[in-house]
PDB file of C-alpha atoms in Angstrom:
ATOM      1  CA  UNK M 240     -89.015  -3.121  31.401  1.00 41.00           C
ATOM      2  CA  UNK M 241     -92.452  -1.559  31.756  1.00 45.00           C
ATOM      3  CA  UNK M 242     -94.016  -0.664  35.080  1.00 50.00           C
ATOM      4  CA  UNK M 243     -97.292  -2.355  35.958  1.00 52.00           C
ATOM      5  CA  UNK M 244    -100.136   0.189  35.922  1.00 52.00           C
ATOM      6  CA  UNK M 245    -102.772   0.260  38.634  1.00 53.00           C
ATOM      7  CA  UNK M 246    -106.299  -0.599  37.398  1.00 54.00           C
ATOM      8  CA  UNK M 247    -107.668   2.487  39.236  1.00 60.00           C
ATOM      9  CA  UNK M 248    -105.408   4.942  37.436  1.00 72.00           C
ATOM     10  CA  UNK M 249    -102.152   6.748  37.995  1.00 77.00           C
ATOM     11  CA  UNK M 250    -103.595   9.419  40.316  1.00 76.00           C
ATOM     12  CA  UNK M 251    -105.045   6.874  42.726  1.00 79.00           C
ATOM     13  CA  UNK M 252    -101.815   4.913  42.720  1.00 80.00           C
ATOM     14  CA  UNK M 253     -99.923   8.139  43.449  1.00 77.00           C
ATOM     15  CA  UNK M 254    -102.334   8.948  46.275  1.00 78.00           C
ATOM     16  CA  UNK M 255    -101.916   5.489  47.832  1.00 78.00           C
ATOM     17  CA  UNK M 256     -98.143   5.768  47.647  1.00 78.00           C
ATOM     18  CA  UNK M 257     -97.752   9.166  49.324  1.00 72.00           C
ATOM     19  CA  UNK M 258    -100.940   9.686  51.346  1.00 74.00           C
ATOM     20  CA  UNK M 259    -102.801   6.457  52.003  1.00 71.00           C
ATOM     21  CA  UNK M 260    -105.966   4.646  51.075  1.00 74.00           C
ATOM     22  CA  UNK M 261    -108.492   7.169  49.690  1.00 73.00           C
ATOM     23  CA  UNK M 262    -111.933   7.494  51.248  1.00 72.00           C
ATOM     24  CA  UNK M 263    -113.474   8.545  47.927  1.00 72.00           C
ATOM     25  CA  UNK M 264    -112.424   9.107  44.341  1.00 77.00           C
ATOM     26  CA  UNK M 265    -113.923  12.626  44.184  1.00 80.00           C
ATOM     27  CA  UNK M 266    -111.567  14.054  46.782  1.00 79.00           C
ATOM     28  CA  UNK M 267    -108.598  12.550  44.986  1.00 84.00           C
ATOM     29  CA  UNK M 268    -109.450  13.985  41.565  1.00 86.00           C
ATOM     30  CA  UNK M 269    -110.511  17.392  42.921  1.00 87.00           C
ATOM     31  CA  UNK M 270    -107.436  17.653  45.126  1.00 87.00           C
ATOM     32  CA  UNK M 271    -104.994  16.735  42.372  1.00 88.00           C
ATOM     33  CA  UNK M 272    -106.858  19.026  39.953  1.00 91.00           C
ATOM     34  CA  UNK M 273    -106.497  22.011  42.268  1.00 92.00           C
ATOM     35  CA  UNK M 274    -102.884  21.177  43.097  1.00 91.00           C
ATOM     36  CA  UNK M 275    -101.629  20.733  39.539  1.00 92.00           C
ATOM     37  CA  UNK M 276    -103.985  23.477  38.307  1.00 94.00           C
ATOM     38  CA  UNK M 277    -102.403  25.937  40.747  1.00 94.00           C
ATOM     39  CA  UNK M 278     -98.943  25.010  39.509  1.00 95.00           C
ATOM     40  CA  UNK M 279    -100.061  25.434  35.890  1.00 95.00           C
ATOM     41  CA  UNK M 280    -101.667  28.824  36.651  1.00 95.00           C
ATOM     42  CA  UNK M 281     -98.447  30.016  38.292  1.00 94.00           C
ATOM     43  CA  UNK M 282     -96.385  28.960  35.255  1.00 96.00           C
ATOM     44  CA  UNK M 283     -98.809  30.787  32.922  1.00 95.00           C
ATOM     45  CA  UNK M 284     -98.606  33.927  35.071  1.00 94.00           C
ATOM     46  CA  UNK M 285     -94.830  33.866  34.878  1.00 95.00           C
ATOM     47  CA  UNK M 286     -94.885  33.597  31.083  1.00 95.00           C
ATOM     48  CA  UNK M 287     -97.333  36.501  30.757  1.00 92.00           C
ATOM     49  CA  UNK M 288     -95.223  38.635  33.066  1.00 91.00           C
ATOM     50  CA  UNK M 289     -92.093  37.961  31.045  1.00 93.00           C
ATOM     51  CA  UNK M 290     -93.929  38.733  27.824  1.00 91.00           C
ATOM     52  CA  UNK M 291     -95.412  41.959  29.217  1.00 87.00           C
ATOM     53  CA  UNK M 292     -92.000  43.069  30.423  1.00 86.00           C
ATOM     54  CA  UNK M 293     -90.837  43.255  26.794  1.00 87.00           C
ATOM     55  CA  UNK M 294     -93.220  46.208  26.212  1.00 84.00           C
ATOM     56  CA  UNK M 295     -92.839  49.754  27.424  1.00 81.00           C
ATOM     57  CA  UNK M 296     -95.254  51.283  29.935  1.00 73.00           C
ATOM     58  CA  UNK M 297     -96.020  54.418  27.948  1.00 67.00           C
ATOM     59  CA  UNK M 298     -99.704  54.790  28.752  1.00 70.00           C
ATOM     60  CA  UNK M 299    -102.270  52.895  30.838  1.00 70.00           C
ATOM     61  CA  UNK M 300    -103.806  51.524  27.660  1.00 70.00           C
ATOM     62  CA  UNK M 301    -100.533  50.043  26.401  1.00 76.00           C
ATOM     63  CA  UNK M 302     -99.816  46.339  25.913  1.00 83.00           C
ATOM     64  CA  UNK M 303     -97.636  46.417  29.009  1.00 83.00           C
ATOM     65  CA  UNK M 304    -100.614  46.751  31.375  1.00 85.00           C
ATOM     66  CA  UNK M 305    -102.800  44.546  29.232  1.00 86.00           C
ATOM     67  CA  UNK M 306    -100.404  41.614  29.785  1.00 89.00           C
ATOM     68  CA  UNK M 307     -99.370  42.352  33.359  1.00 90.00           C
ATOM     69  CA  UNK M 308    -102.936  42.576  34.658  1.00 91.00           C
ATOM     70  CA  UNK M 309    -103.782  38.876  33.947  1.00 92.00           C
ATOM     71  CA  UNK M 310    -100.243  37.863  34.921  1.00 94.00           C
ATOM     72  CA  UNK M 311    -100.665  39.382  38.405  1.00 94.00           C
ATOM     73  CA  UNK M 312    -104.179  38.011  38.762  1.00 95.00           C
ATOM     74  CA  UNK M 313    -103.139  34.469  37.813  1.00 95.00           C
ATOM     75  CA  UNK M 314    -100.145  34.702  40.121  1.00 94.00           C
ATOM     76  CA  UNK M 315    -102.446  35.700  43.006  1.00 94.00           C
ATOM     77  CA  UNK M 316    -104.732  32.730  42.253  1.00 95.00           C
ATOM     78  CA  UNK M 317    -102.009  30.080  41.847  1.00 94.00           C
ATOM     79  CA  UNK M 318    -100.943  29.964  45.492  1.00 93.00           C
ATOM     80  CA  UNK M 319    -104.475  29.617  47.012  1.00 94.00           C
ATOM     81  CA  UNK M 320    -105.410  26.941  44.458  1.00 94.00           C
ATOM     82  CA  UNK M 321    -102.319  24.882  45.242  1.00 94.00           C
ATOM     83  CA  UNK M 322    -102.827  25.132  48.994  1.00 93.00           C
ATOM     84  CA  UNK M 323    -106.517  24.270  48.706  1.00 93.00           C
ATOM     85  CA  UNK M 324    -105.586  21.176  46.686  1.00 91.00           C
ATOM     86  CA  UNK M 325    -103.257  20.056  49.496  1.00 90.00           C
ATOM     87  CA  UNK M 326    -106.034  20.408  52.078  1.00 91.00           C
ATOM     88  CA  UNK M 327    -108.481  18.450  49.927  1.00 89.00           C
ATOM     89  CA  UNK M 328    -105.982  15.660  49.287  1.00 87.00           C
ATOM     90  CA  UNK M 329    -105.068  15.163  52.931  1.00 86.00           C
ATOM     91  CA  UNK M 330    -107.543  13.338  55.210  1.00 81.00           C
ATOM     92  CA  UNK M 331    -108.817  16.519  56.907  1.00 80.00           C
ATOM     93  CA  UNK M 332    -111.920  17.067  59.013  1.00 83.00           C
ATOM     94  CA  UNK M 333    -114.845  19.248  57.951  1.00 87.00           C
ATOM     95  CA  UNK M 334    -113.783  22.315  59.910  1.00 90.00           C
ATOM     96  CA  UNK M 335    -110.413  22.372  58.187  1.00 90.00           C
ATOM     97  CA  UNK M 336    -112.048  21.991  54.779  1.00 90.00           C
ATOM     98  CA  UNK M 337    -114.555  24.772  55.507  1.00 92.00           C
ATOM     99  CA  UNK M 338    -111.805  27.089  56.714  1.00 92.00           C
ATOM    100  CA  UNK M 339    -109.725  26.387  53.597  1.00 93.00           C
ATOM    101  CA  UNK M 340    -112.712  26.912  51.304  1.00 93.00           C
ATOM    102  CA  UNK M 341    -113.537  30.190  53.075  1.00 94.00           C
ATOM    103  CA  UNK M 342    -109.972  31.459  52.744  1.00 94.00           C
ATOM    104  CA  UNK M 343    -109.865  30.503  49.062  1.00 94.00           C
ATOM    105  CA  UNK M 344    -113.151  32.359  48.478  1.00 95.00           C
ATOM    106  CA  UNK M 345    -111.811  35.522  50.129  1.00 96.00           C
ATOM    107  CA  UNK M 346    -108.646  35.394  48.020  1.00 96.00           C
ATOM    108  CA  UNK M 347    -110.726  34.928  44.874  1.00 95.00           C
ATOM    109  CA  UNK M 348    -112.793  38.026  45.759  1.00 96.00           C
ATOM    110  CA  UNK M 349    -109.567  39.931  46.388  1.00 95.00           C
ATOM    111  CA  UNK M 350    -108.276  38.914  42.946  1.00 95.00           C
ATOM    112  CA  UNK M 351    -111.539  40.086  41.390  1.00 95.00           C
ATOM    113  CA  UNK M 352    -111.067  43.427  43.191  1.00 94.00           C
ATOM    114  CA  UNK M 353    -107.550  43.603  41.827  1.00 94.00           C
ATOM    115  CA  UNK M 354    -108.775  43.127  38.267  1.00 92.00           C
ATOM    116  CA  UNK M 355    -111.238  45.962  38.784  1.00 91.00           C
ATOM    117  CA  UNK M 356    -108.726  48.340  40.408  1.00 91.00           C
ATOM    118  CA  UNK M 357    -105.650  47.656  38.226  1.00 89.00           C
ATOM    119  CA  UNK M 358    -104.271  49.838  36.713  1.00 85.00           C
ATOM    120  CA  UNK M 359    -106.616  52.846  37.015  1.00 86.00           C
ATOM    121  CA  UNK M 360    -107.318  52.603  40.768  1.00 86.00           C
ATOM    122  CA  UNK M 361    -104.156  50.881  41.859  1.00 86.00           C
ATOM    123  CA  UNK M 362    -101.238  52.239  43.805  1.00 81.00           C
ATOM    124  CA  UNK M 363    -102.367  55.831  43.841  1.00 74.00           C
ATOM    125  CA  UNK M 364    -102.669  56.151  40.095  1.00 75.00           C
ATOM    126  CA  UNK M 365    -106.197  57.551  40.019  1.00 73.00           C
ATOM    127  CA  UNK M 366    -108.279  59.645  42.345  1.00 81.00           C
ATOM    128  CA  UNK M 367    -109.794  56.507  43.976  1.00 85.00           C
ATOM    129  CA  UNK M 368    -107.362  53.851  45.243  1.00 86.00           C
ATOM    130  CA  UNK M 369    -108.300  50.274  46.251  1.00 90.00           C
ATOM    131  CA  UNK M 370    -104.840  48.923  46.937  1.00 91.00           C
ATOM    132  CA  UNK M 371    -105.213  48.658  50.722  1.00 92.00           C
ATOM    133  CA  UNK M 372    -108.614  46.986  50.555  1.00 93.00           C
ATOM    134  CA  UNK M 373    -107.529  44.399  47.985  1.00 94.00           C
ATOM    135  CA  UNK M 374    -104.258  43.574  49.736  1.00 94.00           C
ATOM    136  CA  UNK M 375    -105.978  43.286  53.140  1.00 95.00           C
ATOM    137  CA  UNK M 376    -108.682  40.960  51.832  1.00 95.00           C
ATOM    138  CA  UNK M 377    -106.127  38.815  50.040  1.00 96.00           C
ATOM    139  CA  UNK M 378    -103.957  38.598  53.179  1.00 96.00           C
ATOM    140  CA  UNK M 379    -106.931  37.528  55.312  1.00 95.00           C
ATOM    141  CA  UNK M 380    -107.935  34.771  52.870  1.00 95.00           C
ATOM    142  CA  UNK M 381    -104.366  33.609  52.459  1.00 94.00           C
ATOM    143  CA  UNK M 382    -103.916  33.443  56.245  1.00 95.00           C
ATOM    144  CA  UNK M 383    -106.959  31.187  56.533  1.00 93.00           C
ATOM    145  CA  UNK M 384    -105.562  28.928  53.812  1.00 94.00           C
ATOM    146  CA  UNK M 385    -102.152  28.729  55.466  1.00 93.00           C
ATOM    147  CA  UNK M 386    -103.728  27.826  58.805  1.00 93.00           C
ATOM    148  CA  UNK M 387    -105.942  25.186  57.219  1.00 92.00           C
ATOM    149  CA  UNK M 388    -103.050  23.665  55.289  1.00 91.00           C
ATOM    150  CA  UNK M 389    -100.905  23.544  58.413  1.00 90.00           C
ATOM    151  CA  UNK M 390    -103.699  21.872  60.381  1.00 90.00           C
ATOM    152  CA  UNK M 391    -104.183  19.303  57.606  1.00 88.00           C
ATOM    153  CA  UNK M 392    -100.457  18.521  57.485  1.00 87.00           C
ATOM    154  CA  UNK M 393    -100.198  18.171  61.268  1.00 87.00           C
ATOM    155  CA  UNK M 394    -103.268  15.927  61.343  1.00 83.00           C
ATOM    156  CA  UNK M 395    -101.847  13.753  58.580  1.00 79.00           C
ATOM    157  CA  UNK M 396     -98.520  13.493  60.393  1.00 83.00           C
ATOM    158  CA  UNK M 397    -100.233  12.451  63.623  1.00 83.00           C
ATOM    159  CA  UNK M 398    -102.273   9.861  61.739  1.00 78.00           C
ATOM    160  CA  UNK M 399     -99.117   8.385  60.222  1.00 76.00           C
ATOM    161  CA  UNK M 400     -97.451   8.288  63.645  1.00 80.00           C
ATOM    162  CA  UNK M 401    -100.492   6.539  65.130  1.00 81.00           C
ATOM    163  CA  UNK M 402    -100.464   3.937  62.344  1.00 74.00           C
ATOM    164  CA  UNK M 403     -96.741   3.341  62.841  1.00 77.00           C
ATOM    165  CA  UNK M 404     -97.189   2.813  66.581  1.00 77.00           C
ATOM    166  CA  UNK M 405    -100.102   0.461  65.969  1.00 75.00           C
ATOM    167  CA  UNK M 406     -98.067  -1.527  63.445  1.00 70.00           C
ATOM    168  CA  UNK M 407     -95.126  -1.770  65.861  1.00 70.00           C
ATOM    169  CA  UNK M 408     -97.450  -2.909  68.644  1.00 69.00           C
ATOM    170  CA  UNK M 409     -98.938  -5.591  66.383  1.00 64.00           C
ATOM    171  CA  UNK M 410     -95.478  -6.777  65.373  1.00 64.00           C
ATOM    172  CA  UNK M 411     -94.456  -6.881  69.039  1.00 59.00           C
ATOM    173  CA  UNK M 412     -97.499  -9.003  69.906  1.00 58.00           C
ATOM    174  CA  UNK M 413     -96.793 -11.338  66.988  1.00 55.00           C
ATOM    175  CA  UNK M 414     -93.167 -11.637  68.066  1.00 53.00           C
ATOM    176  CA  UNK M 415     -94.198 -12.486  71.657  1.00 53.00           C
ATOM    177  CA  UNK M 416     -96.817 -15.021  70.577  1.00 56.00           C
ATOM    178  CA  UNK M 417     -94.734 -16.604  67.818  1.00 57.00           C
ATOM    179  CA  UNK M 418     -92.191 -19.352  68.426  1.00 60.00           C
ATOM    180  CA  UNK M 419     -88.944 -19.689  66.591  1.00 68.00           C
ATOM    181  CA  UNK M 420     -87.234 -22.938  65.703  1.00 72.00           C
ATOM    182  CA  UNK M 421     -84.597 -22.288  68.373  1.00 74.00           C
ATOM    183  CA  UNK M 422     -87.293 -22.015  71.058  1.00 73.00           C
ATOM    184  CA  UNK M 423     -88.938 -25.239  69.879  1.00 76.00           C
ATOM    185  CA  UNK M 424     -85.592 -27.086  69.878  1.00 75.00           C
ATOM    186  CA  UNK M 425     -84.828 -25.866  73.414  1.00 77.00           C
ATOM    187  CA  UNK M 426     -88.227 -27.065  74.619  1.00 74.00           C
ATOM    188  CA  UNK M 427     -87.700 -30.488  73.034  1.00 78.00           C
ATOM    189  CA  UNK M 428     -84.204 -30.853  74.541  1.00 76.00           C
ATOM    190  CA  UNK M 429     -85.500 -29.842  77.984  1.00 74.00           C
ATOM    191  CA  UNK M 430     -88.375 -32.342  77.782  1.00 72.00           C
ATOM    192  CA  UNK M 431     -86.153 -35.227  76.587  1.00 72.00           C
ATOM    193  CA  UNK M 432     -83.308 -34.586  79.051  1.00 70.00           C
ATOM    194  CA  UNK M 433     -84.748 -36.977  81.674  1.00 66.00           C
ATOM    195  CA  UNK M 434     -85.902 -39.666  79.190  1.00 61.00           C
ATOM    196  CA  UNK M 435     -83.707 -42.651  78.251  1.00 60.00           C
ATOM    197  CA  UNK M 436     -84.647 -43.935  74.834  1.00 55.00           C
ATOM    198  CA  UNK M 437     -83.722 -47.475  73.777  1.00 57.00           C
ATOM    199  CA  UNK M 438     -83.918 -49.497  70.608  1.00 51.00           C
ATOM    200  CA  UNK M 439     -86.452 -52.298  70.375  1.00 52.00           C
ATOM    201  CA  UNK M 440     -87.836 -51.835  73.900  1.00 50.00           C
ATOM    202  CA  UNK M 441     -84.572 -52.946  75.566  1.00 51.00           C
ATOM    203  CA  UNK M 442     -83.773 -50.915  78.648  1.00 53.00           C
ATOM    204  CA  UNK M 443     -80.771 -48.690  78.388  1.00 57.00           C
ATOM    205  CA  UNK M 444     -77.851 -49.884  80.496  1.00 58.00           C
ATOM    206  CA  UNK M 445     -74.509 -48.346  81.290  1.00 57.00           C
ATOM    207  CA  UNK M 446     -71.466 -50.284  80.113  1.00 56.00           C
ATOM    208  CA  UNK M 447     -67.802 -49.771  80.598  1.00 57.00           C
ATOM    209  CA  UNK M 448     -65.789 -49.089  77.500  1.00 60.00           C
ATOM    210  CA  UNK M 449     -62.547 -50.949  76.923  1.00 54.00           C
ATOM    211  CA  UNK M 450     -59.699 -49.174  75.230  1.00 60.00           C
ATOM    212  CA  UNK M 451     -56.700 -51.018  73.789  1.00 52.00           C
ATOM    213  CA  UNK M 452     -53.283 -49.725  73.023  1.00 58.00           C
ATOM    214  CA  UNK M 453     -52.229 -50.499  69.468  1.00 56.00           C
ATOM    215  CA  UNK M 454     -48.509 -50.631  70.419  1.00 56.00           C
ATOM    216  CA  UNK M 455     -48.801 -54.130  71.877  1.00 54.00           C
ATOM    217  CA  UNK M 456     -50.038 -55.635  68.599  1.00 52.00           C
ATOM    218  CA  UNK M 457     -47.417 -54.188  66.276  1.00 56.00           C
ATOM    219  CA  UNK M 458     -45.278 -57.385  66.271  1.00 56.00           C
ATOM    220  CA  UNK M 459     -48.186 -59.812  65.982  1.00 53.00           C
ATOM    221  CA  UNK M 460     -49.105 -61.166  62.565  1.00 56.00           C
ATOM    222  CA  UNK M 461     -52.407 -62.940  61.913  1.00 54.00           C
ATOM    223  CA  UNK M 462     -53.955 -64.600  58.951  1.00 55.00           C
ATOM    224  CA  UNK M 463     -56.970 -62.848  57.474  1.00 53.00           C
ATOM    225  CA  UNK M 464     -59.240 -65.726  58.414  1.00 51.00           C
ATOM    226  CA  UNK M 465     -57.702 -66.566  61.786  1.00 54.00           C
ATOM    227  CA  UNK M 466     -59.687 -65.740  64.913  1.00 52.00           C
ATOM    228  CA  UNK M 467     -62.828 -64.879  63.028  1.00 53.00           C
ATOM    229  CA  UNK M 468     -66.177 -66.619  63.190  1.00 55.00           C
ATOM    230  CA  UNK M 469     -68.626 -66.443  60.323  1.00 55.00           C
ATOM    231  CA  UNK M 470     -72.295 -66.806  61.136  1.00 55.00           C
ATOM    232  CA  UNK M 471     -74.753 -67.362  58.331  1.00 57.00           C
ATOM    233  CA  UNK M 472     -78.433 -66.911  58.704  1.00 52.00           C
ATOM    234  CA  UNK M 473     -80.541 -69.972  58.008  1.00 54.00           C
ATOM    235  CA  UNK M 474     -83.616 -68.037  56.997  1.00 61.00           C
ATOM    236  CA  UNK M 475     -86.043 -65.239  57.688  1.00 61.00           C
ATOM    237  CA  UNK M 476     -87.650 -67.125  60.618  1.00 67.00           C
ATOM    238  CA  UNK M 477     -84.322 -67.447  62.432  1.00 67.00           C
ATOM    239  CA  UNK M 478     -83.629 -63.733  61.897  1.00 65.00           C
ATOM    240  CA  UNK M 479     -87.074 -62.772  63.272  1.00 66.00           C
ATOM    241  CA  UNK M 480     -86.608 -65.101  66.239  1.00 69.00           C
ATOM    242  CA  UNK M 481     -83.205 -63.590  66.977  1.00 67.00           C
ATOM    243  CA  UNK M 482     -84.624 -60.104  66.778  1.00 68.00           C
ATOM    244  CA  UNK M 483     -87.448 -60.997  69.198  1.00 67.00           C
ATOM    245  CA  UNK M 484     -84.938 -62.463  71.579  1.00 63.00           C
ATOM    246  CA  UNK M 485     -82.847 -59.298  71.385  1.00 63.00           C
ATOM    247  CA  UNK M 486     -85.924 -57.243  72.171  1.00 60.00           C
ATOM    248  CA  UNK M 487     -86.684 -59.391  75.226  1.00 58.00           C
ATOM    249  CA  UNK M 488     -89.995 -60.682  73.853  1.00 55.00           C
ATOM    250  CA  UNK M 489     -88.963 -64.363  73.672  1.00 53.00           C
ATOM    251  CA  UNK M 490     -86.616 -66.397  75.833  1.00 54.00           C
ATOM    252  CA  UNK M 491     -84.702 -69.268  74.367  1.00 53.00           C
ATOM    253  CA  UNK M 492     -85.134 -72.415  76.503  1.00 54.00           C
ATOM    254  CA  UNK M 493     -82.891 -75.473  76.251  1.00 51.00           C
ATOM    255  CA  UNK M 494     -84.643 -78.732  77.209  1.00 53.00           C
ATOM    256  CA  UNK M 495     -82.935 -81.996  78.155  1.00 53.00           C
ATOM    257  CA  UNK M 496     -83.362 -85.002  75.857  1.00 55.00           C
ATOM    258  CA  UNK M 497     -83.205 -87.609  78.661  1.00 57.00           C
ATOM    259  CA  UNK M 498     -86.328 -89.197  80.187  1.00 66.00           C
ATOM    260  CA  UNK M 499     -87.468 -89.317  83.822  1.00 65.00           C
ATOM    261  CA  UNK M 500     -86.433 -92.983  84.255  1.00 71.00           C
ATOM    262  CA  UNK M 501     -82.875 -92.272  83.160  1.00 75.00           C
ATOM    263  CA  UNK M 502     -82.597 -89.428  85.609  1.00 75.00           C
ATOM    264  CA  UNK M 503     -84.023 -91.601  88.444  1.00 79.00           C
ATOM    265  CA  UNK M 504     -81.555 -94.406  87.724  1.00 80.00           C
ATOM    266  CA  UNK M 505     -78.598 -92.039  87.739  1.00 80.00           C
ATOM    267  CA  UNK M 506     -79.755 -90.522  91.019  1.00 81.00           C
ATOM    268  CA  UNK M 507     -80.065 -93.980  92.635  1.00 82.00           C
ATOM    269  CA  UNK M 508     -76.612 -94.962  91.396  1.00 84.00           C
ATOM    270  CA  UNK M 509     -75.128 -91.806  92.861  1.00 85.00           C
ATOM    271  CA  UNK M 510     -76.738 -92.493  96.251  1.00 83.00           C
ATOM    272  CA  UNK M 511     -75.409 -96.107  96.322  1.00 83.00           C
ATOM    273  CA  UNK M 512     -71.916 -94.913  95.481  1.00 83.00           C
ATOM    274  CA  UNK M 513     -71.939 -92.396  98.331  1.00 82.00           C
ATOM    275  CA  UNK M 514     -73.309 -95.053 100.730  1.00 80.00           C
ATOM    276  CA  UNK M 515     -70.484 -97.482  99.902  1.00 79.00           C
ATOM    277  CA  UNK M 516     -67.888 -94.784 100.404  1.00 80.00           C
ATOM    278  CA  UNK M 517     -69.302 -93.995 103.874  1.00 75.00           C
ATOM    279  CA  UNK M 518     -69.385 -97.724 104.774  1.00 69.00           C
ATOM    280  CA  UNK M 519     -65.772 -98.176 103.841  1.00 70.00           C
ATOM    281  CA  UNK M 520     -64.783 -95.201 105.882  1.00 65.00           C
ATOM    282  CA  UNK M 521     -66.690 -96.373 108.948  1.00 59.00           C
ATOM    283  CA  UNK M 522     -65.265 -99.907 108.627  1.00 57.00           C
ATOM    284  CA  UNK M 523     -61.732 -98.733 108.569  1.00 56.00           C
ATOM    285  CA  UNK M 524     -62.154 -96.606 111.649  1.00 53.00           C
ATOM    286  CA  UNK M 525     -64.426 -98.639 113.964  1.00 52.00           C
ATOM    287  CA  UNK M 526     -63.925-102.217 112.815  1.00 53.00           C
ATOM    288  CA  UNK M 527     -66.776-104.601 113.497  1.00 51.00           C
ATOM    289  CA  UNK M 528     -68.815-102.041 115.390  1.00 53.00           C
ATOM    290  CA  UNK M 529     -68.529 -99.685 112.548  1.00 56.00           C
ATOM    291  CA  UNK M 530     -69.719-102.316 110.120  1.00 58.00           C
ATOM    292  CA  UNK M 531     -72.752-103.146 112.264  1.00 56.00           C
ATOM    293  CA  UNK M 532     -73.617 -99.494 112.564  1.00 58.00           C
ATOM    294  CA  UNK M 533     -73.219 -99.077 108.826  1.00 62.00           C
ATOM    295  CA  UNK M 534     -75.560-101.971 108.107  1.00 66.00           C
ATOM    296  CA  UNK M 535     -78.168-100.685 110.521  1.00 63.00           C
ATOM    297  CA  UNK M 536     -77.948 -97.276 108.887  1.00 68.00           C
ATOM    298  CA  UNK M 537     -78.340 -98.842 105.472  1.00 67.00           C
ATOM    299  CA  UNK M 538     -81.426-100.738 106.618  1.00 68.00           C
ATOM    300  CA  UNK M 539     -82.944 -97.537 107.961  1.00 67.00           C
ATOM    301  CA  UNK M 540     -82.231 -95.697 104.750  1.00 64.00           C
ATOM    302  CA  UNK M 541     -83.809 -98.467 102.641  1.00 64.00           C
ATOM    303  CA  UNK M 542     -86.950 -98.477 104.785  1.00 57.00           C
TER     304      UNK M 542
END
């Protein structure tokens, strides 16, 4: 399985992974060049030193000094180059870059002095010795590089910490502003707690529930069709009418088939029957007087 390559190149992808988004491509290439160049110079210096150590230091013109002189010089240059590459790669300010460049320049001058002094004016070999001057200059330049590299690393660490805090703050704001499904469900339940929903617009009513004990029906046997009523729909119109009635939109009204004359005749017959019953009662109790009173009352009622 192959890894997808970045269109900008491997160095830029490496820079984005470990440092951040680059401000310019020049700093990235120069920084990586100095960093890996310093490592390569150090490895070359080590190989030359090992090769020179195989020779004997018989005279100052021997192969021993001819190989050790560039080995020492490259070794002195490898550390400043690597540290300068770190400063260039990190997002440093101008003062840090100027301090690092100044320290690297001083170390380069010290290395040039070493090449001039070694081996004839080095470590009290000749009448004139430059060991102290070269070592002091190299130490001063290296101190400036160390300080600049430390400042660049601290600045980069603080920048990463600031970005992390900003990201956490943004996530906290998003978490406060965002709503989860549980919050939405709680809001819906709270809003619908005081609302009684019904089907078809019919108001919700409370009914009592009847519960039966099955033990009382164990000894009873019934036919499958006994006690059941089958209702068949006569059409779509009847079903719609029944549904409207269930919803309370239409009220079924039963009208009488009798006419007004029939009702009047029945009412008159009922009044005559009650009148005769009262007359009989009054006649039995009061005799002739009761009958006269009954007739007078009947005449008054007819008028």
